[in-house]
PDB file of C-alpha atoms and ligand atoms in Angstrom:
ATOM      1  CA  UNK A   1       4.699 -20.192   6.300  1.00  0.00           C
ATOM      2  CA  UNK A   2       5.846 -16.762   5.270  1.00  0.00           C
ATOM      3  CA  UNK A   3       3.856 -14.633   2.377  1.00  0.00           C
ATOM      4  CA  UNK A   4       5.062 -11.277   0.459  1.00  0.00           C
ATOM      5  CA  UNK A   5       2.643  -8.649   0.348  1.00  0.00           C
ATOM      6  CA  UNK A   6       2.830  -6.562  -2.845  1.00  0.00           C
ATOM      7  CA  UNK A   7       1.327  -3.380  -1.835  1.00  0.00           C
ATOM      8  CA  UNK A   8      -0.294  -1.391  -4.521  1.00  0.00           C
ATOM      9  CA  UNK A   9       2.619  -1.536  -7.846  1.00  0.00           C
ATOM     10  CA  UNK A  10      -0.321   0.322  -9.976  1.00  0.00           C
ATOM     11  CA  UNK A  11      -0.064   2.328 -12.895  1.00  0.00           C
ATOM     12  CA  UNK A  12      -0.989   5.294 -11.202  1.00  0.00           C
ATOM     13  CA  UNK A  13       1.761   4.931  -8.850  1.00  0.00           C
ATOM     14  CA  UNK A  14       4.534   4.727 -11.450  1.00  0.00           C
ATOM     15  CA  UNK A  15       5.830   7.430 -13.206  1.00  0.00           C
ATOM     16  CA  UNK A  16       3.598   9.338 -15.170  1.00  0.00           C
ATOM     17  CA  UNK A  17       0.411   8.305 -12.979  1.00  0.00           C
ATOM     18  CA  UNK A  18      -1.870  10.751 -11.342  1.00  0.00           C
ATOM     19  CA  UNK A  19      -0.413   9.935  -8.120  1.00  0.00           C
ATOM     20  CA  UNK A  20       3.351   9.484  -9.210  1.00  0.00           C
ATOM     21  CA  UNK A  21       5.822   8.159  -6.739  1.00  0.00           C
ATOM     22  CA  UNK A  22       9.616   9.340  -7.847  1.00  0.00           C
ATOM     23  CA  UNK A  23      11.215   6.559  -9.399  1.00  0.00           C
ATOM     24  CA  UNK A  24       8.327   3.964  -8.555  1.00  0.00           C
ATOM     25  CA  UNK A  25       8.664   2.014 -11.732  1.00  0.00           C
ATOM     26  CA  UNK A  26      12.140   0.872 -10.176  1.00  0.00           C
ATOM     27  CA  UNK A  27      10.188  -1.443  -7.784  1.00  0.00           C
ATOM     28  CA  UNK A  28       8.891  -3.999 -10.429  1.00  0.00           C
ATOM     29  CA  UNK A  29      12.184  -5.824 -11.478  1.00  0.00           C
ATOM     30  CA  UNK A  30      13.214  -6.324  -7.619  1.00  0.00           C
ATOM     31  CA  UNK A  31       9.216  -7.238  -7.134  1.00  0.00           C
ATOM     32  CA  UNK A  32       9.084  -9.773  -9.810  1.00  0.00           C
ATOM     33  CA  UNK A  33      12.519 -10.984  -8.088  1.00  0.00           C
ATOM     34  CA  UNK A  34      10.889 -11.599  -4.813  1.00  0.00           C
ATOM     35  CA  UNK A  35       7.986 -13.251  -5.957  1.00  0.00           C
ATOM     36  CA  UNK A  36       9.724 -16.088  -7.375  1.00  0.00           C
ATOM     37  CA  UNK A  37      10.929 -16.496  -3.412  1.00  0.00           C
ATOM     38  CA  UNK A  38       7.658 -16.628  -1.593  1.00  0.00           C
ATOM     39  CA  UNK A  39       5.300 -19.686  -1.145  1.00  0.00           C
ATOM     40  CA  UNK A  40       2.781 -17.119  -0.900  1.00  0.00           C
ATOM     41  CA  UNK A  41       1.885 -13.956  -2.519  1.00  0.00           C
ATOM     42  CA  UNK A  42      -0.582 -11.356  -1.911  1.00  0.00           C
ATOM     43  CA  UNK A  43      -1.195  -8.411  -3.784  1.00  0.00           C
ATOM     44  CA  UNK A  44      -3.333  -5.105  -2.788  1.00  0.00           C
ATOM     45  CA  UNK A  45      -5.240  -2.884  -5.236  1.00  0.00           C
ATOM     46  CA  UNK A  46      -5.674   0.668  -3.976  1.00  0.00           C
ATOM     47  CA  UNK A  47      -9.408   0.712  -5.179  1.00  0.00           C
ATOM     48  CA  UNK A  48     -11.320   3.856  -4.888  1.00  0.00           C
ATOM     49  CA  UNK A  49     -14.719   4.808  -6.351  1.00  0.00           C
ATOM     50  CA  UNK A  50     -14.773   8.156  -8.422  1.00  0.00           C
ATOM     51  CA  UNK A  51     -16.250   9.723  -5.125  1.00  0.00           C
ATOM     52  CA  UNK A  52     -13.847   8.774  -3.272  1.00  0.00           C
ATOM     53  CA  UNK A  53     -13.315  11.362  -0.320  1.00  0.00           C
ATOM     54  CA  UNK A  54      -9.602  11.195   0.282  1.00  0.00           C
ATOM     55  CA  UNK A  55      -9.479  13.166  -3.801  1.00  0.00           C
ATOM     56  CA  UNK A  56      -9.097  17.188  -3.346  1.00  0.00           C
ATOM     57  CA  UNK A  57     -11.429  17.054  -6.325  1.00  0.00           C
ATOM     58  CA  UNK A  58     -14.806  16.293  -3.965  1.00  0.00           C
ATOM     59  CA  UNK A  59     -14.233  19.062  -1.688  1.00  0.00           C
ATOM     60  CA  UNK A  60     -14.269  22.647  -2.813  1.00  0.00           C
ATOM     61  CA  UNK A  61     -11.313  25.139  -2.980  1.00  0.00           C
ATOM     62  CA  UNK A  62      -9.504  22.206  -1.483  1.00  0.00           C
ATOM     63  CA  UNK A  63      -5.982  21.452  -3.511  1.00  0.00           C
ATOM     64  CA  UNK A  64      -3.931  18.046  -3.639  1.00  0.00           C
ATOM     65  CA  UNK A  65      -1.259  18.091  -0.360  1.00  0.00           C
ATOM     66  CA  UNK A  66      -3.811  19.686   1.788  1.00  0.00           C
ATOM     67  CA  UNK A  67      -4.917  18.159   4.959  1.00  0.00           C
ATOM     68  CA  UNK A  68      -8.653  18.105   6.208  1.00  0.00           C
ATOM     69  CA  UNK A  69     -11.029  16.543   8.870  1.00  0.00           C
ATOM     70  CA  UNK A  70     -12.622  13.546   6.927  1.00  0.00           C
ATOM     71  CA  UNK A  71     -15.464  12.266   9.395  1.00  0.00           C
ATOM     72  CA  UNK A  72     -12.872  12.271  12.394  1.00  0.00           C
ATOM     73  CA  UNK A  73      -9.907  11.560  11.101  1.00  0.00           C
ATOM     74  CA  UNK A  74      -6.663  13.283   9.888  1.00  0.00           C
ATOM     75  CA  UNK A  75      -7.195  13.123   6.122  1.00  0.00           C
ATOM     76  CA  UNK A  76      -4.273  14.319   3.254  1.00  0.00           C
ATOM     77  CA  UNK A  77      -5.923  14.819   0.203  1.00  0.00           C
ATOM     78  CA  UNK A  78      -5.102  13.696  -2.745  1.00  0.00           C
ATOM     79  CA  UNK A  79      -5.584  13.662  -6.877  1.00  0.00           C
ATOM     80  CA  UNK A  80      -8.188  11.079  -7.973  1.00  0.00           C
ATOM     81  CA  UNK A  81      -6.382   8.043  -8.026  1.00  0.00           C
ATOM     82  CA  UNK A  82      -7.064   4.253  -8.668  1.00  0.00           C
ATOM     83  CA  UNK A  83     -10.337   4.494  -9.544  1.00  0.00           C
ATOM     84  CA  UNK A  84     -12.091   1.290  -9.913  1.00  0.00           C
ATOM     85  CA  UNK A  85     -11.823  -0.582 -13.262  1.00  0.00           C
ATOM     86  CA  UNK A  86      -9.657   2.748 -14.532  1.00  0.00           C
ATOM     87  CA  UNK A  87      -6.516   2.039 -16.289  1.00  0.00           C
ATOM     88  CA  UNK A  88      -4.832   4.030 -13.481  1.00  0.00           C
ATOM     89  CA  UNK A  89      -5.956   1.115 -10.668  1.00  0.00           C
ATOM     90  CA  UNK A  90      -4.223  -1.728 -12.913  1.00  0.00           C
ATOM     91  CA  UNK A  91      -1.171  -3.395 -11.976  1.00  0.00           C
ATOM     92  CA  UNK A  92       1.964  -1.946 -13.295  1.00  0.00           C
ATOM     93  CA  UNK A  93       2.425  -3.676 -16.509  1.00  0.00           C
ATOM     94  CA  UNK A  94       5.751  -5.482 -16.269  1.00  0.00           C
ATOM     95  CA  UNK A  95       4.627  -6.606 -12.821  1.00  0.00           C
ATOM     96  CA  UNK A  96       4.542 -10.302 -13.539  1.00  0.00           C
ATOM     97  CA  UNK A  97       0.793 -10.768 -12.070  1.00  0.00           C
ATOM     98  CA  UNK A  98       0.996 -14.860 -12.465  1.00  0.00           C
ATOM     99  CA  UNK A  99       3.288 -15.529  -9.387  1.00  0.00           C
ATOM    100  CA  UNK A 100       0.078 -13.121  -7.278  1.00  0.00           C
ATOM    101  CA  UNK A 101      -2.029 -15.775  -5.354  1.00  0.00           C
ATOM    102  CA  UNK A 102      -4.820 -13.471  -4.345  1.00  0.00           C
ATOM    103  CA  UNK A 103      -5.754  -9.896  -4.361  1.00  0.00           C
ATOM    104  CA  UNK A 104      -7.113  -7.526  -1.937  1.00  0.00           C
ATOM    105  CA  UNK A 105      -9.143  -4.102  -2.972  1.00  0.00           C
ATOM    106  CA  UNK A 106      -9.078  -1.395  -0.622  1.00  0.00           C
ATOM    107  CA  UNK A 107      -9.866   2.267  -0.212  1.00  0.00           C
ATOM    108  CA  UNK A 108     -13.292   1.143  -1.896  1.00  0.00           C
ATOM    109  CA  UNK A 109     -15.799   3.038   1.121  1.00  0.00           C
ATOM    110  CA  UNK A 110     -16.134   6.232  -0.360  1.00  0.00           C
ATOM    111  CA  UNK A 111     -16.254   7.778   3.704  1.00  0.00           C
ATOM    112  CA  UNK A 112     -13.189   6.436   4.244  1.00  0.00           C
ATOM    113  CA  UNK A 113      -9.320   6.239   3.465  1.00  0.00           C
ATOM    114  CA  UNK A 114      -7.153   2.635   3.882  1.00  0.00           C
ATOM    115  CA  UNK A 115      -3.669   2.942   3.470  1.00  0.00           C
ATOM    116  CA  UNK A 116      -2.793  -0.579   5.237  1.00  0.00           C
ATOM    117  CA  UNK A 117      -3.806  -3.679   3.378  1.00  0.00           C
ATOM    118  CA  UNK A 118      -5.291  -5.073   6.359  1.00  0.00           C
ATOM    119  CA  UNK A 119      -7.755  -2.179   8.034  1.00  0.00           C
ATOM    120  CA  UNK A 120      -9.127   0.999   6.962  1.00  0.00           C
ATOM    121  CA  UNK A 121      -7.225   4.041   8.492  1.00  0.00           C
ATOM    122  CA  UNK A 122      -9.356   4.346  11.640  1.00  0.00           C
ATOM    123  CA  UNK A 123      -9.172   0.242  11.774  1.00  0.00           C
ATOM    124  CA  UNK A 124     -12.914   0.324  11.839  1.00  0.00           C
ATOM    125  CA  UNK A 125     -13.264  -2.461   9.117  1.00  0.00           C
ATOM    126  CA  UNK A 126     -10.325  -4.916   8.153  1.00  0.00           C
ATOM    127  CA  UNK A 127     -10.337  -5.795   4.565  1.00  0.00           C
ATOM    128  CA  UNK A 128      -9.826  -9.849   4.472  1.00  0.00           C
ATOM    129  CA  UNK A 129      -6.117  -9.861   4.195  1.00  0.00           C
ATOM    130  CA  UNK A 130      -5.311 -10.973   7.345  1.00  0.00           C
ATOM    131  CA  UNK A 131      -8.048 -13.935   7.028  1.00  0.00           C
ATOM    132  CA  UNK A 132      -6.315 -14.990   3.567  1.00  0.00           C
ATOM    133  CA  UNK A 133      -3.130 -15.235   5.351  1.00  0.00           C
ATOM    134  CA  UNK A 134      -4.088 -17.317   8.375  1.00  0.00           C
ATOM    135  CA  UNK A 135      -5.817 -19.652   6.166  1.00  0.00           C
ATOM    136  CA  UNK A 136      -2.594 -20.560   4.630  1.00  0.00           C
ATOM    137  CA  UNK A 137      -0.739 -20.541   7.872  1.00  0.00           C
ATOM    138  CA  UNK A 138       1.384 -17.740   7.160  1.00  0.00           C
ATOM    139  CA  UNK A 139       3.107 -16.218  10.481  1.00  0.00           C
ATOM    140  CA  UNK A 140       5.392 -14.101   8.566  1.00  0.00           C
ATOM    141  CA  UNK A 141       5.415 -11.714   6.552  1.00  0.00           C
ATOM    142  CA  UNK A 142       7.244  -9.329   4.000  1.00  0.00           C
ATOM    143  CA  UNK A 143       6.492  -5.823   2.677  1.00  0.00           C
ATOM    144  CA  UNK A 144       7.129  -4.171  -0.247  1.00  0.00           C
ATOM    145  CA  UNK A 145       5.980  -1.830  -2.847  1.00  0.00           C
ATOM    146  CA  UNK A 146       4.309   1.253  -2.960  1.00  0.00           C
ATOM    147  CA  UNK A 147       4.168   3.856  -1.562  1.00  0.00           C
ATOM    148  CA  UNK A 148       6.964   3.919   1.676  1.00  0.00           C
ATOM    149  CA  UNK A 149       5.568   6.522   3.743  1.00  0.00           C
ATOM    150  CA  UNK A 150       1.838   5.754   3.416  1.00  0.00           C
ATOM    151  CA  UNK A 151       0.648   1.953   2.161  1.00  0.00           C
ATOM    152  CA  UNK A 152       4.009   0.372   2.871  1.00  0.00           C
ATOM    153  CA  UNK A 153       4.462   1.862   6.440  1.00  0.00           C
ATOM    154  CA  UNK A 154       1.204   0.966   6.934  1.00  0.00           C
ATOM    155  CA  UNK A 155      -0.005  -2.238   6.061  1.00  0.00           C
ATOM    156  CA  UNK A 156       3.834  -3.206   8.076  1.00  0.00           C
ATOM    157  CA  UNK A 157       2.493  -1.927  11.236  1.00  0.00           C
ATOM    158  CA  UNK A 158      -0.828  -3.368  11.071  1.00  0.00           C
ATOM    159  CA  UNK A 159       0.800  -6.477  10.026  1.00  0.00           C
ATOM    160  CA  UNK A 160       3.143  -6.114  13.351  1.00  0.00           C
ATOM    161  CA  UNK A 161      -0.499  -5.173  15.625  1.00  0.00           C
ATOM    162  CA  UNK A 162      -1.788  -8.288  14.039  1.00  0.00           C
ATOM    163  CA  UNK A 163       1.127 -10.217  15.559  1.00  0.00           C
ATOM    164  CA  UNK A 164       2.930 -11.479  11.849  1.00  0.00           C
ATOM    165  CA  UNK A 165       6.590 -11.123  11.866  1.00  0.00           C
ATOM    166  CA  UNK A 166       7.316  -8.414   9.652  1.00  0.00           C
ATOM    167  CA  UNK A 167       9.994  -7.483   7.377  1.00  0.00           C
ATOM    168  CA  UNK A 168       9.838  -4.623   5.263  1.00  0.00           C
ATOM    169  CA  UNK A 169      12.721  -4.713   2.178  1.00  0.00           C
ATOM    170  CA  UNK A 170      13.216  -0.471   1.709  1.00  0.00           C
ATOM    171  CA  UNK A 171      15.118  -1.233  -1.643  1.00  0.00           C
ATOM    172  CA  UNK A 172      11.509  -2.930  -3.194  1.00  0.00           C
ATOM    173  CA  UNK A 173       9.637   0.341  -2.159  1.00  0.00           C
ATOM    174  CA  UNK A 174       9.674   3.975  -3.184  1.00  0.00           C
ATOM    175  CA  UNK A 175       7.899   6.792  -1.259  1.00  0.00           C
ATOM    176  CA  UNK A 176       5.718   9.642  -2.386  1.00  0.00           C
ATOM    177  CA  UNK A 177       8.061  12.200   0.037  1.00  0.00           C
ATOM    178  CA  UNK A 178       5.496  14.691   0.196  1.00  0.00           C
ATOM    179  CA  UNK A 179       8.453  15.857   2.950  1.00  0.00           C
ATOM    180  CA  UNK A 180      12.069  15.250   2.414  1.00  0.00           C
ATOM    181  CA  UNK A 181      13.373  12.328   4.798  1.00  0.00           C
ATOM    182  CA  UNK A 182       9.224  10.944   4.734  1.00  0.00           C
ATOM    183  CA  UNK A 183      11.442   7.672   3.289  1.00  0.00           C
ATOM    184  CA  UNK A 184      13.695   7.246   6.306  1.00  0.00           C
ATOM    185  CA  UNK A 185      11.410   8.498   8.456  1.00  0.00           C
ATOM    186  CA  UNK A 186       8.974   5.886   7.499  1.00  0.00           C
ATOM    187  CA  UNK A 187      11.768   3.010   7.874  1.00  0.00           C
ATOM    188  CA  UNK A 188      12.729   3.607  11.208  1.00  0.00           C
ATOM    189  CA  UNK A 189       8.725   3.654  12.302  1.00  0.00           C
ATOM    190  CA  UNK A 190       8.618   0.234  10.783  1.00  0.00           C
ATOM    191  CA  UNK A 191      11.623  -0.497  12.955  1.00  0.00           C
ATOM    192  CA  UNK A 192      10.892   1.194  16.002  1.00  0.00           C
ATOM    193  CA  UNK A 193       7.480  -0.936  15.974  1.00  0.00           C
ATOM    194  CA  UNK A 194       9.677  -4.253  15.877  1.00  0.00           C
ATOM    195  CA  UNK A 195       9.601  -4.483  11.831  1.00  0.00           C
ATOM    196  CA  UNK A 196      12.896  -5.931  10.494  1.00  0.00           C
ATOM    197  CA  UNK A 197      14.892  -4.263   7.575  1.00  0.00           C
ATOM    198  CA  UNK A 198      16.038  -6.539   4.724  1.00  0.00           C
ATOM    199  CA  UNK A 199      17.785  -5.999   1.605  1.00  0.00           C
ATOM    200  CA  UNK A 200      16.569  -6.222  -1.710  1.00  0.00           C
ATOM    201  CA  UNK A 201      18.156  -9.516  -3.942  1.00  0.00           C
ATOM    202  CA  UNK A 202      20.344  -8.853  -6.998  1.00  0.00           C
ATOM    203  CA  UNK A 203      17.784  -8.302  -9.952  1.00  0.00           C
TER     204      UNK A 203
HETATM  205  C1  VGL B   1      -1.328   5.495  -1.394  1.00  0.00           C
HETATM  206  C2  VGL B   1      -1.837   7.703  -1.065  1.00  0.00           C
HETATM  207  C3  VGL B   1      -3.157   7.476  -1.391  1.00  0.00           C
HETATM  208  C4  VGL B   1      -0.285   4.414  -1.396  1.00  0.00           C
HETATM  209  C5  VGL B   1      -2.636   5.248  -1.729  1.00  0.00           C
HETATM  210  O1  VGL B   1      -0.486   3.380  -2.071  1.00  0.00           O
HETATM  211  O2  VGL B   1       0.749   4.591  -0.717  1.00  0.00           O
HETATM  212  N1  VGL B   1      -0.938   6.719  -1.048  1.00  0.00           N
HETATM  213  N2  VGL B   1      -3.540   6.240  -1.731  1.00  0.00           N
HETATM  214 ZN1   ZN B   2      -5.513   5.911  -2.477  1.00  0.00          ZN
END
């Protein structure tokens, strides 16, 4: 059985969003395109309380882009973001949120960032993504959404730790580029971890 995972196609994420990725409204058409293919479909939610510790805004004289220590680990910070029942957190409008069969929230322990779907970012606690999946006997999986370089990349590699074939489809994603290349860069990590690279169906 093979499932798409949506990763995080929130309003916050699309242009004009607190967190904009360039041109990430350009992912829902090709999205709602892929859907239609997949016996399964799982969503995630970046889902962050208003204290969440990964926002520049809860440490002082700290700025968006900077990097800190967050109990351990390597932490970029970033403007609040997805914040729980915020209109920012929602699902990109013309995302067509019918073909979704079920929907996992991360990011939601204040302590602690989670880029991937399936683990927080010091895998310390997995969210119950992979559990949904197995349930349904899916051994494969594809990747898309947002953003490339961070939930994308990600929740791919996990996926490829956790043993699911993995496909990522670059053309369904858009990335943040806090660097230039951070797109490519991001590809070929999926790759070089044994991801496969698909293109994107005609929308
Ligand atoms: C994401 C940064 C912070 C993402 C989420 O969805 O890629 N990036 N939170
Ligand atoms: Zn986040």
């Amino acid at each position: 059985m093979e499932a798409l995972i949506v990763v995080d196609v929130q309003n916050d994420f699309l242009p004009g969003g607190a967190l904009a990725v360039p041109d990430g409204d350009a992912v829902v058409p090709v999205i709602n395109r892929l859907m239609r293919m997949y016996p399964v479909v799982a969503a995630t939610q970046d889902w962050h309380p208003p204290t969440h510790q990964s926002f520049a805004s809860r440490h002082p004289n700290r700025r968006p882009g900077e990097i800190i220590d967050l109990h351990g680990l390597t932490q970029i910070l970033w403007p609040d973001h997805c914040v729980q029942y915020h209109s920012g957190a929602s699902f990109a409008s013309g995302l067509e949120v019918e073909h979704i069969d079920f929907v996992v929230r991360k990011g939601t322990d204040p302590a602690t960032d989670s880029y991937s779907g399936f683990f927080d970012n010091g895998r310390r606690r997995a969210t119950d993504l992979e559990k949904l999946l197995r349930s349904r006997g899916v051994r494969a999986v594809t990747i898309c959404g947002l953003a490339t370089d961070y939930c994308v990349k990600f929740t791919a590699l996990d996926a490829l730790y956790l043993g699911f074939e993995t496909t990522v489809v670059p053309d369904a994603t858009r990335a943040v580029n806090l660097n230039p290349g951070d797109f490519e860069k991001a590809v070929q990590e999926i790759r070089d971890a044994g991801g496969a690279v698909q293109a994107a169906p005609r929308v």
